[in-house]
Short mmCIF file of N, CA and C in Angstrom, two decimals:
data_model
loop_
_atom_site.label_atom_id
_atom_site.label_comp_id
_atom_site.label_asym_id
_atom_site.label_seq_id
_atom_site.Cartn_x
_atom_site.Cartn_y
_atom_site.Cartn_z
N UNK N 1 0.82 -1.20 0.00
CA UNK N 1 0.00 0.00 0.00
C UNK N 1 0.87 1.27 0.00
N UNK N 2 2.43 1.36 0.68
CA UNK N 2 2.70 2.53 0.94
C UNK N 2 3.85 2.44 -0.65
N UNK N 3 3.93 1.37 -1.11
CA UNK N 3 4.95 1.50 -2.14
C UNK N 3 4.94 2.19 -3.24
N UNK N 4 3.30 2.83 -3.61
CA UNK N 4 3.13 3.95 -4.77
C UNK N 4 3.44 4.57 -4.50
N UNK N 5 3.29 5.51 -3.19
CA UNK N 5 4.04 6.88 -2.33
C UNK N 5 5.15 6.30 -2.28
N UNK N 6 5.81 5.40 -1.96
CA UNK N 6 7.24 5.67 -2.10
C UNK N 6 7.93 6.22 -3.62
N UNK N 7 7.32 5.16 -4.71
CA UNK N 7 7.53 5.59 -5.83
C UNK N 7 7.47 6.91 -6.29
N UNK N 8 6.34 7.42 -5.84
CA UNK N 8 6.07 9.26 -6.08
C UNK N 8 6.99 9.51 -5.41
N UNK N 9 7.33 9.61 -4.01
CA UNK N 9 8.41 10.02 -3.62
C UNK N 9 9.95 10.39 -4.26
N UNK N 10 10.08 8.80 -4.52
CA UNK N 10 11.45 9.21 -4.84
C UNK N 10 11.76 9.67 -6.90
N UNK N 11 10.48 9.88 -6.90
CA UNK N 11 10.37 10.94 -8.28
C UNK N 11 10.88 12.07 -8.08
N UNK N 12 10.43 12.85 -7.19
CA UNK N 12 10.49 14.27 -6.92
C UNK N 12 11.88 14.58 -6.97
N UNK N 13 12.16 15.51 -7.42
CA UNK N 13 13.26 15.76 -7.41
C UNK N 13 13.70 16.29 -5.80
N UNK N 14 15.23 16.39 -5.13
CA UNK N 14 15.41 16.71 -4.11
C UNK N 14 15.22 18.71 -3.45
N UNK N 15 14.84 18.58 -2.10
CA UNK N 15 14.71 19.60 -1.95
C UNK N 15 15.74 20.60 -2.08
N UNK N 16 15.56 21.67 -2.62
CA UNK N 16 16.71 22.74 -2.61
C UNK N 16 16.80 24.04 -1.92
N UNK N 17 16.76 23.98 -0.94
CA UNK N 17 16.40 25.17 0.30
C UNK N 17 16.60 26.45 0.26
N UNK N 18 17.83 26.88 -1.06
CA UNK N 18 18.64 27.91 -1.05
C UNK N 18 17.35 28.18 -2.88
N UNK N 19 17.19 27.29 -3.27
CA UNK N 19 16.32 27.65 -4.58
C UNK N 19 14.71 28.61 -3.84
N UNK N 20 14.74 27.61 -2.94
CA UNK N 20 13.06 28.17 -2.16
C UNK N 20 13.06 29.20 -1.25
N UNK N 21 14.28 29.79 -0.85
CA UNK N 21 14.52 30.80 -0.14
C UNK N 21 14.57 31.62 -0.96
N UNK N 22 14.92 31.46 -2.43
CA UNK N 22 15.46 33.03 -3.44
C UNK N 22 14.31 32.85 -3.18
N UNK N 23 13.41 32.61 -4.13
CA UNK N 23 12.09 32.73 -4.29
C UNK N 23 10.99 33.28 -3.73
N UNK N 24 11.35 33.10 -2.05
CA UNK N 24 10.82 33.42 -0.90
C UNK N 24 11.13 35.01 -0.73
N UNK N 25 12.63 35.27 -1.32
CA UNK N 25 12.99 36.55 -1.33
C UNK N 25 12.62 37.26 -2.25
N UNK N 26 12.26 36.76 -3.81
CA UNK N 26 11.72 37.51 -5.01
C UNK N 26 10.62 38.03 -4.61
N UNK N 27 9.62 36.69 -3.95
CA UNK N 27 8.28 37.63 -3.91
C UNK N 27 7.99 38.22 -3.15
N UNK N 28 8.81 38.41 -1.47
CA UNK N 28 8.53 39.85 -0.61
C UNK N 28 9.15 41.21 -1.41
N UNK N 29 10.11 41.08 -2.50
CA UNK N 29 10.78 42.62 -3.07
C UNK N 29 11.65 42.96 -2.59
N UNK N 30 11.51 44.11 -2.16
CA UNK N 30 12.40 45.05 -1.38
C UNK N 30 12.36 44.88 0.34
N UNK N 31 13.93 44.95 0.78
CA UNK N 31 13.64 45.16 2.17
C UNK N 31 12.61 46.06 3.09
N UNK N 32 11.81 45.30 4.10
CA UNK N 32 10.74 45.92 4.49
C UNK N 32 9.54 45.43 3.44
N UNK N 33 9.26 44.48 2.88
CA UNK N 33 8.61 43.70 2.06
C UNK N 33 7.87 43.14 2.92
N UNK N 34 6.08 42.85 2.89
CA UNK N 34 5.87 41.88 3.43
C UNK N 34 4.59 41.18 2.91
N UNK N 35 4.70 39.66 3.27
CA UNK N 35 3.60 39.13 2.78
C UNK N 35 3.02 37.87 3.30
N UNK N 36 2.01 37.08 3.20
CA UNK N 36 1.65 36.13 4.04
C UNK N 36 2.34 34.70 3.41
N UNK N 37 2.21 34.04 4.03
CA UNK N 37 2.85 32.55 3.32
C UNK N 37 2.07 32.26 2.38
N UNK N 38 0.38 32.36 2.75
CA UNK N 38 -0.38 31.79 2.77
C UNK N 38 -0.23 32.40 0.65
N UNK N 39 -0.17 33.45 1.02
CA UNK N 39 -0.39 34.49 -0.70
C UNK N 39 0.95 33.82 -1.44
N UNK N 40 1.81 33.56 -0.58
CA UNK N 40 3.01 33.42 -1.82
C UNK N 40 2.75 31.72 -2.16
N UNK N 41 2.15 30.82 -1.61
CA UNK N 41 2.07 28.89 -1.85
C UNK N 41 0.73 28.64 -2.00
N UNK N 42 -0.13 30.15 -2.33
CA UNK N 42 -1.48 30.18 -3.03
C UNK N 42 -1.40 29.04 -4.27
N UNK N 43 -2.17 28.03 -4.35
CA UNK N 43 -2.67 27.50 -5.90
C UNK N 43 -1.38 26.09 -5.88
N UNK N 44 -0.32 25.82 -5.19
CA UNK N 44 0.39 25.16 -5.45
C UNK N 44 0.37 23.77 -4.46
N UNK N 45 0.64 22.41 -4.62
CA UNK N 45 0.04 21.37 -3.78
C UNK N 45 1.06 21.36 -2.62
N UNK N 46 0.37 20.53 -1.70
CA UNK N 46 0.95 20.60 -0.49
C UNK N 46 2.56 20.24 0.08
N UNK N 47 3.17 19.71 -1.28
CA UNK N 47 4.59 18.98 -0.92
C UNK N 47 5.10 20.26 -1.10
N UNK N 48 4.75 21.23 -2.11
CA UNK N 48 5.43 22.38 -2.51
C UNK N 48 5.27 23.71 -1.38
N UNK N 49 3.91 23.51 -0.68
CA UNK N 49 3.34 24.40 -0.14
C UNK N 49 4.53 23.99 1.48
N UNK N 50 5.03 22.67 1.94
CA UNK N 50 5.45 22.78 2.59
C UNK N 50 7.15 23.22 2.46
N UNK N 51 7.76 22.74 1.41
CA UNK N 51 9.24 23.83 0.56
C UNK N 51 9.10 24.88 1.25
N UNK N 52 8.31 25.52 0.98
CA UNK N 52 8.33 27.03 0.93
C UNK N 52 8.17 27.62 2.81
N UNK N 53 7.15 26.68 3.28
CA UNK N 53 7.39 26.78 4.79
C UNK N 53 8.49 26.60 5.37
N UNK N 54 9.26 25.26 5.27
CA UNK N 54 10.50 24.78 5.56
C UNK N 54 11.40 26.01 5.36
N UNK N 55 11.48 26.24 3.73
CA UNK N 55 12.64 27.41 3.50
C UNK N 55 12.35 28.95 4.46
N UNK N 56 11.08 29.17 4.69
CA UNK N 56 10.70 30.01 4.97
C UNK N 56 11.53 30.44 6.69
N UNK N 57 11.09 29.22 7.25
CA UNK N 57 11.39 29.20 8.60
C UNK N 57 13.06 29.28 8.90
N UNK N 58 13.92 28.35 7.42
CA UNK N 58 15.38 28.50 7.33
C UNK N 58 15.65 30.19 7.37
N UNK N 59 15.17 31.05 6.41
CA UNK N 59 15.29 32.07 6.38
C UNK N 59 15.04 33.19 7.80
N UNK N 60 14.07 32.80 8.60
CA UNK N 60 14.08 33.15 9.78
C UNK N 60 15.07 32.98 10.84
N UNK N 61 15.50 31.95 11.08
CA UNK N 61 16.59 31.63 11.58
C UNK N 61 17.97 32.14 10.91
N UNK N 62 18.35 32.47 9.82
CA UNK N 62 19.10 33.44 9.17
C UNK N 62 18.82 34.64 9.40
N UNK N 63 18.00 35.51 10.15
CA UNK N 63 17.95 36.32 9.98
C UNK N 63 17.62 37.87 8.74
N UNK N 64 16.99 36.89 8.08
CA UNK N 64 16.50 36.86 6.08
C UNK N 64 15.48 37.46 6.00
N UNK N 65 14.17 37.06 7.24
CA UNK N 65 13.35 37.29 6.96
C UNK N 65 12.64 37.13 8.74
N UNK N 66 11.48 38.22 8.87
CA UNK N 66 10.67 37.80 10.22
C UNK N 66 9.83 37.42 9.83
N UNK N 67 9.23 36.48 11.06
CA UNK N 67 8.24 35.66 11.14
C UNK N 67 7.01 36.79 11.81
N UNK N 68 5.66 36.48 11.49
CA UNK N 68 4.95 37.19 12.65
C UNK N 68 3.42 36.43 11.81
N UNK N 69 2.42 36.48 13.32
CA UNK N 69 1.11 35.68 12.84
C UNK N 69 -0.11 36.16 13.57
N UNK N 70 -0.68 36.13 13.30
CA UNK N 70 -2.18 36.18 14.41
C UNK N 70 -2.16 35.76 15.35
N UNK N 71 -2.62 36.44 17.04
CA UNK N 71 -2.50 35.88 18.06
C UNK N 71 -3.73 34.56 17.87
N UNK N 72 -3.08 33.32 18.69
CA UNK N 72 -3.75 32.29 19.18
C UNK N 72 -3.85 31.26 17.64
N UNK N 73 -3.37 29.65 18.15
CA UNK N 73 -3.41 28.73 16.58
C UNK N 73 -4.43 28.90 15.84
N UNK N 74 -5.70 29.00 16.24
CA UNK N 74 -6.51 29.05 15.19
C UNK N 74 -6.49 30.52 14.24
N UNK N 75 -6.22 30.84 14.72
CA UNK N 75 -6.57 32.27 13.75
C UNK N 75 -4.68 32.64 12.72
N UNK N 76 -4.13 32.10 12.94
CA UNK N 76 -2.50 31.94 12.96
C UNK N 76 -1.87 31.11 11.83
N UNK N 77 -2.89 30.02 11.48
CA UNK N 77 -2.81 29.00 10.85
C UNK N 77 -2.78 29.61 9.23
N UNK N 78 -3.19 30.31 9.30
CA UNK N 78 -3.36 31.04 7.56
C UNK N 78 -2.89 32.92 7.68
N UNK N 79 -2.29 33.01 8.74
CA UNK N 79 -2.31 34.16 9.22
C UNK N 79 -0.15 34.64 8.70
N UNK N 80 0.38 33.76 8.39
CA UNK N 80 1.93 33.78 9.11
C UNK N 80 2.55 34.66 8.14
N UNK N 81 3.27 35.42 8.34
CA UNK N 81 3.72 36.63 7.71
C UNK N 81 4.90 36.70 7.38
N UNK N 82 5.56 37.03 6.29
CA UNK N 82 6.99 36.90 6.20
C UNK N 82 7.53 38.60 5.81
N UNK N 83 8.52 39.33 6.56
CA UNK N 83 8.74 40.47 6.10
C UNK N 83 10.20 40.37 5.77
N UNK N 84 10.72 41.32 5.06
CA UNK N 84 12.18 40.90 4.54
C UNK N 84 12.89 41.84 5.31
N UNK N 85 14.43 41.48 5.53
CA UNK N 85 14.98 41.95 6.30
C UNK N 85 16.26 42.40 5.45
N UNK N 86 16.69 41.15 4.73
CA UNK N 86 17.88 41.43 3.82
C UNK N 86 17.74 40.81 2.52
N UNK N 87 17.98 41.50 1.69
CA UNK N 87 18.30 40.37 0.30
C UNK N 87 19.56 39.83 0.07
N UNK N 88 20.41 40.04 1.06
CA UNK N 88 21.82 39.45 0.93
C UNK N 88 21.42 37.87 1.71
N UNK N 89 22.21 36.94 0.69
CA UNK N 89 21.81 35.41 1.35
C UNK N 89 22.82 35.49 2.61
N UNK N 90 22.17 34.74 3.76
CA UNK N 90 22.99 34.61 4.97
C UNK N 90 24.68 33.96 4.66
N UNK N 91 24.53 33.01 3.72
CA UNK N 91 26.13 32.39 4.11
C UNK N 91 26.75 33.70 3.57
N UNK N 92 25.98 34.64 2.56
CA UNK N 92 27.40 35.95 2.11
C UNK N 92 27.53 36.82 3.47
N UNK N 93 26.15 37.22 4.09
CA UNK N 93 26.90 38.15 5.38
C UNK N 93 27.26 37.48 6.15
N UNK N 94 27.46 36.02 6.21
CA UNK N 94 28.52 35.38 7.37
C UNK N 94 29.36 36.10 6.97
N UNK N 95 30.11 35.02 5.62
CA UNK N 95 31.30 35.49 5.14
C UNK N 95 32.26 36.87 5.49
N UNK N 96 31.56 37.86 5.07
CA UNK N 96 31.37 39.29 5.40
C UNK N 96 31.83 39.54 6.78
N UNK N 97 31.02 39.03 7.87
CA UNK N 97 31.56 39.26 9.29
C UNK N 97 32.51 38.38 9.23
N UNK N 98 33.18 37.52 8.94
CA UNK N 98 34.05 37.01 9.60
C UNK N 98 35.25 37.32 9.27
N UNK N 99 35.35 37.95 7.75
CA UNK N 99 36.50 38.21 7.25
C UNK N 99 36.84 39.71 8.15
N UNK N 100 35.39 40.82 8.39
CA UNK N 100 35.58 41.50 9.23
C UNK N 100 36.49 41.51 10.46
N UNK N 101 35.89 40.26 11.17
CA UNK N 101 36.22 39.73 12.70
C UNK N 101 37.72 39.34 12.56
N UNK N 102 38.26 38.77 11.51
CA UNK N 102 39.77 38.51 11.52
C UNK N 102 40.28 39.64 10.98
N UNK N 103 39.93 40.64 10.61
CA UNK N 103 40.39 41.74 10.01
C UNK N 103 41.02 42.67 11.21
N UNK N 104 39.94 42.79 12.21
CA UNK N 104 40.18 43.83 13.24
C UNK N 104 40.57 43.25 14.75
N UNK N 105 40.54 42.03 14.66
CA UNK N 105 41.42 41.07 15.56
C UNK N 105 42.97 41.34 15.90
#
């Protein structure tokens, strides 16, 4: 029973986190950009709809992008907001600080 889903499975091509993050970054724009999850994984099925969450939340934790939602789960659930912070990808402003940090060391 589960061996057709496996088959679909391992069709898909692999996830690419840094592909779903540009993307994530095209469609907020400009820094200070903001928009709901819900508007940008409008119309697209749920394996894709979760990409874009996954990357989404990577980007938060980078510091890429804030998170923010409707108080309380139910109202939150279609509510989650993504605003942009930087369009520079995180591994370049690592880079950036660190060459800094050994610079003035």
């Amino acid at each position: 029973m589960i061996r057709p889903e496996l088959v679909l499975q391992e069709q898909r091509p692999p996830l690419d986190i840094h592909e779903f993050g540009d993307r994530i970054v095209v469609a907020l724009g400009a820094v200070g950009g903001r928009r709901t999850l819900s508007s940008i994984v409008h119309g697209l099925d749920n394996m894709e709809a979760c990409k874009f969450l996954l990357a989404s939340l990577q980007l938060a934790n980078d510091y890429t992008v804030e998170v923010d939602s409707a108080a309380g789960l139910e109202d939150s659930l279609d509510t989650m907001g993504l605003t942009l912070l930087s369009t520079v990808r995180a591994t370049d402003r690592f880079k950036t600080s660190a060459v800094f940090d050994l610079n003035t060391a």
